[in-house]
PDB file of C-alpha atoms in Angstrom:
ATOM      1  CA  LYS A 374     127.487 144.824 106.027  1.00 49.00           C
ATOM      2  CA  VAL A 375     125.092 142.144 106.525  1.00 50.00           C
ATOM      3  CA  PHE A 376     125.966 139.944 103.704  1.00 53.00           C
ATOM      4  CA  GLY A 377     128.277 140.901 100.823  1.00 54.00           C
ATOM      5  CA  GLN A 378     130.381 139.149  97.981  1.00 58.00           C
ATOM      6  CA  ASP A 379     132.240 141.151  95.907  1.00 57.00           C
ATOM      7  CA  GLY A 380     131.697 144.411  96.566  1.00 54.00           C
ATOM      8  CA  VAL A 381     127.789 143.732  96.876  1.00 58.00           C
ATOM      9  CA  PHE A 382     126.253 144.034  99.848  1.00 60.00           C
ATOM     10  CA  PHE A 383     122.594 142.964 100.604  1.00 62.00           C
ATOM     11  CA  THR A 384     120.169 144.935 103.930  1.00 73.00           C
ATOM     12  CA  PRO A 385     118.268 142.675 105.631  1.00 75.00           C
ATOM     13  CA  ILE A 386     114.854 144.420 103.691  1.00 79.00           C
ATOM     14  CA  MET A 387     116.287 143.339 100.596  1.00 79.00           C
ATOM     15  CA  MET A 388     116.889 139.324 101.674  1.00 81.00           C
ATOM     16  CA  ALA A 389     113.478 140.457 102.672  1.00 84.00           C
ATOM     17  CA  VAL A 390     112.248 141.112  99.484  1.00 87.00           C
ATOM     18  CA  MET A 391     114.277 138.126  97.336  1.00 88.00           C
ATOM     19  CA  SER A 392     112.739 135.909 100.299  1.00 90.00           C
ATOM     20  CA  ILE A 393     109.037 136.904  99.890  1.00 92.00           C
ATOM     21  CA  LEU A 394     109.970 137.240  96.022  1.00 92.00           C
ATOM     22  CA  MET A 395     111.059 133.476  95.921  1.00 90.00           C
ATOM     23  CA  VAL A 396     108.049 131.618  98.125  1.00 87.00           C
ATOM     24  CA  ILE A 397     105.520 133.812  95.388  1.00 85.00           C
ATOM     25  CA  ILE A 398     107.400 132.654  92.406  1.00 84.00           C
ATOM     26  CA  TYR A 399     106.940 129.223  94.032  1.00 82.00           C
ATOM     27  CA  PHE A 400     103.329 129.155  94.637  1.00 76.00           C
ATOM     28  CA  PHE A 401     102.602 130.470  91.032  1.00 76.00           C
ATOM     29  CA  LEU A 402     104.809 127.708  89.663  1.00 73.00           C
ATOM     30  CA  SER A 403     104.315 124.662  91.459  1.00 75.00           C
ATOM     31  CA  PRO A 404     100.555 123.806  90.549  1.00 73.00           C
ATOM     32  CA  PHE A 405     102.007 124.299  86.694  1.00 69.00           C
ATOM     33  CA  PHE A 406     104.589 121.633  86.951  1.00 66.00           C
ATOM     34  CA  ILE A 407     102.514 119.328  89.459  1.00 64.00           C
ATOM     35  CA  LYS A 408     100.218 119.463  86.838  1.00 65.00           C
ATOM     36  CA  MET A 409     102.133 118.554  83.822  1.00 61.00           C
ATOM     37  CA  LEU A 410     103.558 115.755  86.194  1.00 60.00           C
ATOM     38  CA  TYR A 411     100.180 114.459  87.115  1.00 60.00           C
ATOM     39  CA  SER A 412      98.188 115.231  83.841  1.00 58.00           C
ATOM     40  CA  GLY A 413      98.825 111.921  81.857  1.00 57.00           C
ATOM     41  CA  GLU A 414      97.902 109.773  85.021  1.00 56.00           C
ATOM     42  CA  TRP A 415      94.745 112.078  85.244  1.00 54.00           C
ATOM     43  CA  ILE A 416      93.698 111.488  81.513  1.00 55.00           C
ATOM     44  CA  ASP A 417      94.950 107.884  81.569  1.00 55.00           C
ATOM     45  CA  ASP A 418      92.226 107.327  84.805  1.00 56.00           C
ATOM     46  CA  THR A 419      89.157 109.143  82.847  1.00 55.00           C
ATOM     47  CA  TYR A 420      89.918 107.059  79.845  1.00 54.00           C
ATOM     48  CA  ARG A 421      89.937 103.947  81.012  1.00 56.00           C
ATOM     49  CA  GLU A 422      87.214 104.446  83.289  1.00 52.00           C
ATOM     50  CA  ASP A 423      84.699 105.149  80.052  1.00 52.00           C
ATOM     51  CA  ILE A 424      86.202 102.119  78.284  1.00 53.00           C
ATOM     52  CA  SER A 425      85.639  99.660  81.448  1.00 56.00           C
ATOM     53  CA  GLN A 426      81.805 100.858  81.880  1.00 57.00           C
ATOM     54  CA  THR A 427      80.808  99.537  77.832  1.00 63.00           C
ATOM     55  CA  SER A 428      83.160  96.684  78.375  1.00 78.00           C
ATOM     56  CA  ARG A 429      82.447  95.344  81.102  1.00 83.00           C
ATOM     57  CA  LEU A 430      78.749  95.743  80.132  1.00 87.00           C
ATOM     58  CA  ASP A 431      79.411  93.786  77.243  1.00 88.00           C
ATOM     59  CA  ALA A 432      81.742  91.283  78.802  1.00 88.00           C
ATOM     60  CA  ARG A 433      79.083  90.506  81.153  1.00 89.00           C
ATOM     61  CA  LEU A 434      76.706  89.572  78.229  1.00 92.00           C
ATOM     62  CA  LYS A 435      78.477  87.772  76.444  1.00 92.00           C
ATOM     63  CA  ASP A 436      79.282  85.223  80.195  1.00 90.00           C
ATOM     64  CA  TYR A 437      75.140  85.032  79.189  1.00 93.00           C
ATOM     65  CA  GLY A 438      75.257  83.773  75.986  1.00 94.00           C
ATOM     66  CA  LEU A 439      73.896  86.559  74.465  1.00 96.00           C
ATOM     67  CA  THR A 440      74.829  86.946  70.524  1.00 95.00           C
ATOM     68  CA  PRO A 441      75.735  90.475  69.399  1.00 94.00           C
ATOM     69  CA  ALA A 442      72.195  91.380  68.151  1.00 96.00           C
ATOM     70  CA  GLU A 443      70.781  90.202  71.499  1.00 96.00           C
ATOM     71  CA  ILE A 444      73.671  92.519  73.091  1.00 94.00           C
ATOM     72  CA  GLU A 445      72.784  95.488  71.050  1.00 95.00           C
ATOM     73  CA  VAL A 446      69.120  95.257  71.809  1.00 96.00           C
ATOM     74  CA  CYS A 447      69.498  94.480  75.297  1.00 95.00           C
ATOM     75  CA  LYS A 448      71.190  98.168  75.921  1.00 92.00           C
ATOM     76  CA  LEU A 449      68.336  99.762  74.410  1.00 93.00           C
ATOM     77  CA  LEU A 450      65.949  97.938  76.550  1.00 94.00           C
ATOM     78  CA  LEU A 451      68.592  99.460  79.506  1.00 92.00           C
ATOM     79  CA  ASP A 452      68.231 102.624  78.024  1.00 90.00           C
ATOM     80  CA  GLY A 453      64.729 102.445  78.553  1.00 91.00           C
ATOM     81  CA  TYR A 454      63.139 102.144  74.852  1.00 94.00           C
ATOM     82  CA  THR A 455      59.881  99.537  74.007  1.00 94.00           C
ATOM     83  CA  LEU A 456      60.396  97.203  71.604  1.00 95.00           C
ATOM     84  CA  ARG A 457      58.381  99.107  68.700  1.00 95.00           C
ATOM     85  CA  GLN A 458      61.728 101.826  69.521  1.00 95.00           C
ATOM     86  CA  ILE A 459      63.963  99.342  69.593  1.00 95.00           C
ATOM     87  CA  SER A 460      62.716  98.069  66.143  1.00 95.00           C
ATOM     88  CA  GLY A 461      62.431 100.909  64.314  1.00 94.00           C
ATOM     89  CA  ILE A 462      66.180 101.956  65.336  1.00 94.00           C
ATOM     90  CA  LEU A 463      67.320  98.897  64.225  1.00 94.00           C
ATOM     91  CA  SER A 464      64.838  98.973  61.096  1.00 94.00           C
ATOM     92  CA  LYS A 465      64.605  94.946  62.172  1.00 95.00           C
ATOM     93  CA  SER A 466      60.547  93.816  61.858  1.00 95.00           C
ATOM     94  CA  TYR A 467      59.081  93.644  66.274  1.00 96.00           C
ATOM     95  CA  SER A 468      58.554  90.144  66.025  1.00 96.00           C
ATOM     96  CA  THR A 469      62.130  89.944  65.316  1.00 96.00           C
ATOM     97  CA  ILE A 470      62.875  91.938  68.357  1.00 96.00           C
ATOM     98  CA  ASN A 471      60.926  90.209  70.596  1.00 96.00           C
ATOM     99  CA  THR A 472      62.269  87.294  69.639  1.00 97.00           C
ATOM    100  CA  TYR A 473      65.313  88.874  71.029  1.00 97.00           C
ATOM    101  CA  CYS A 474      63.718  89.703  73.620  1.00 97.00           C
ATOM    102  CA  THR A 475      62.323  86.463  74.685  1.00 96.00           C
ATOM    103  CA  SER A 476      65.381  84.595  74.346  1.00 97.00           C
ATOM    104  CA  ILE A 477      67.662  87.718  76.475  1.00 97.00           C
ATOM    105  CA  TYR A 478      65.086  86.689  79.338  1.00 97.00           C
ATOM    106  CA  ARG A 479      65.329  82.937  78.716  1.00 97.00           C
ATOM    107  CA  LYS A 480      69.472  82.767  78.549  1.00 96.00           C
ATOM    108  CA  LEU A 481      69.382  85.064  81.761  1.00 95.00           C
ATOM    109  CA  ASN A 482      66.643  83.513  83.645  1.00 95.00           C
ATOM    110  CA  ILE A 483      64.334  86.620  84.419  1.00 95.00           C
ATOM    111  CA  ASN A 484      60.838  87.430  83.414  1.00 95.00           C
ATOM    112  CA  SER A 485      60.287  91.099  83.220  1.00 94.00           C
ATOM    113  CA  ARG A 486      62.438  94.128  82.383  1.00 93.00           C
ATOM    114  CA  VAL A 487      62.331  95.495  86.081  1.00 94.00           C
ATOM    115  CA  GLU A 488      64.197  92.015  86.630  1.00 94.00           C
ATOM    116  CA  LEU A 489      66.718  92.951  83.632  1.00 94.00           C
ATOM    117  CA  LEU A 490      67.786  96.121  85.321  1.00 92.00           C
ATOM    118  CA  LEU A 491      68.005  95.233  88.381  1.00 92.00           C
ATOM    119  CA  MET A 492      70.146  92.573  87.127  1.00 91.00           C
ATOM    120  CA  LEU A 493      72.433  95.087  85.143  1.00 89.00           C
ATOM    121  CA  GLN A 494      72.086  98.249  87.102  1.00 85.00           C
ATOM    122  CA  GLU A 495      75.088  98.605  88.028  1.00 82.00           C
ATOM    123  CA  TYR A 496      76.731  98.219  84.895  1.00 77.00           C
ATOM    124  CA  LYS A 497      74.703 100.526  82.950  1.00 72.00           C
ATOM    125  CA  SER A 498      76.243 103.537  81.956  1.00 57.00           C
TER     126      SER A 498
END
């Protein structure tokens, strides 16, 4: 008689089997509980990161005094579109887009698209 209560006896083998079963159950259930406990934070962090990339670029361009139309053109320039492509995408004339581009360069104190890309590369998503 190793352990008993009310006439129920446990042998060392039964105790070992129960211990192993408890360890197996723990290993199967612990990832579930950890995921359930922390999944909300992971989702929040992912969402926060996606939002911050766009808002950081917008905030930076607004700091330079760009208008909403200039910000839109600037984002398309950062994505690699030409002025002609941008005029087609935005349904505006080429000369209007060229004026926006000139204004962007003047406000950012740059002279080329390469300088624009170098200046804002950390904000580009």
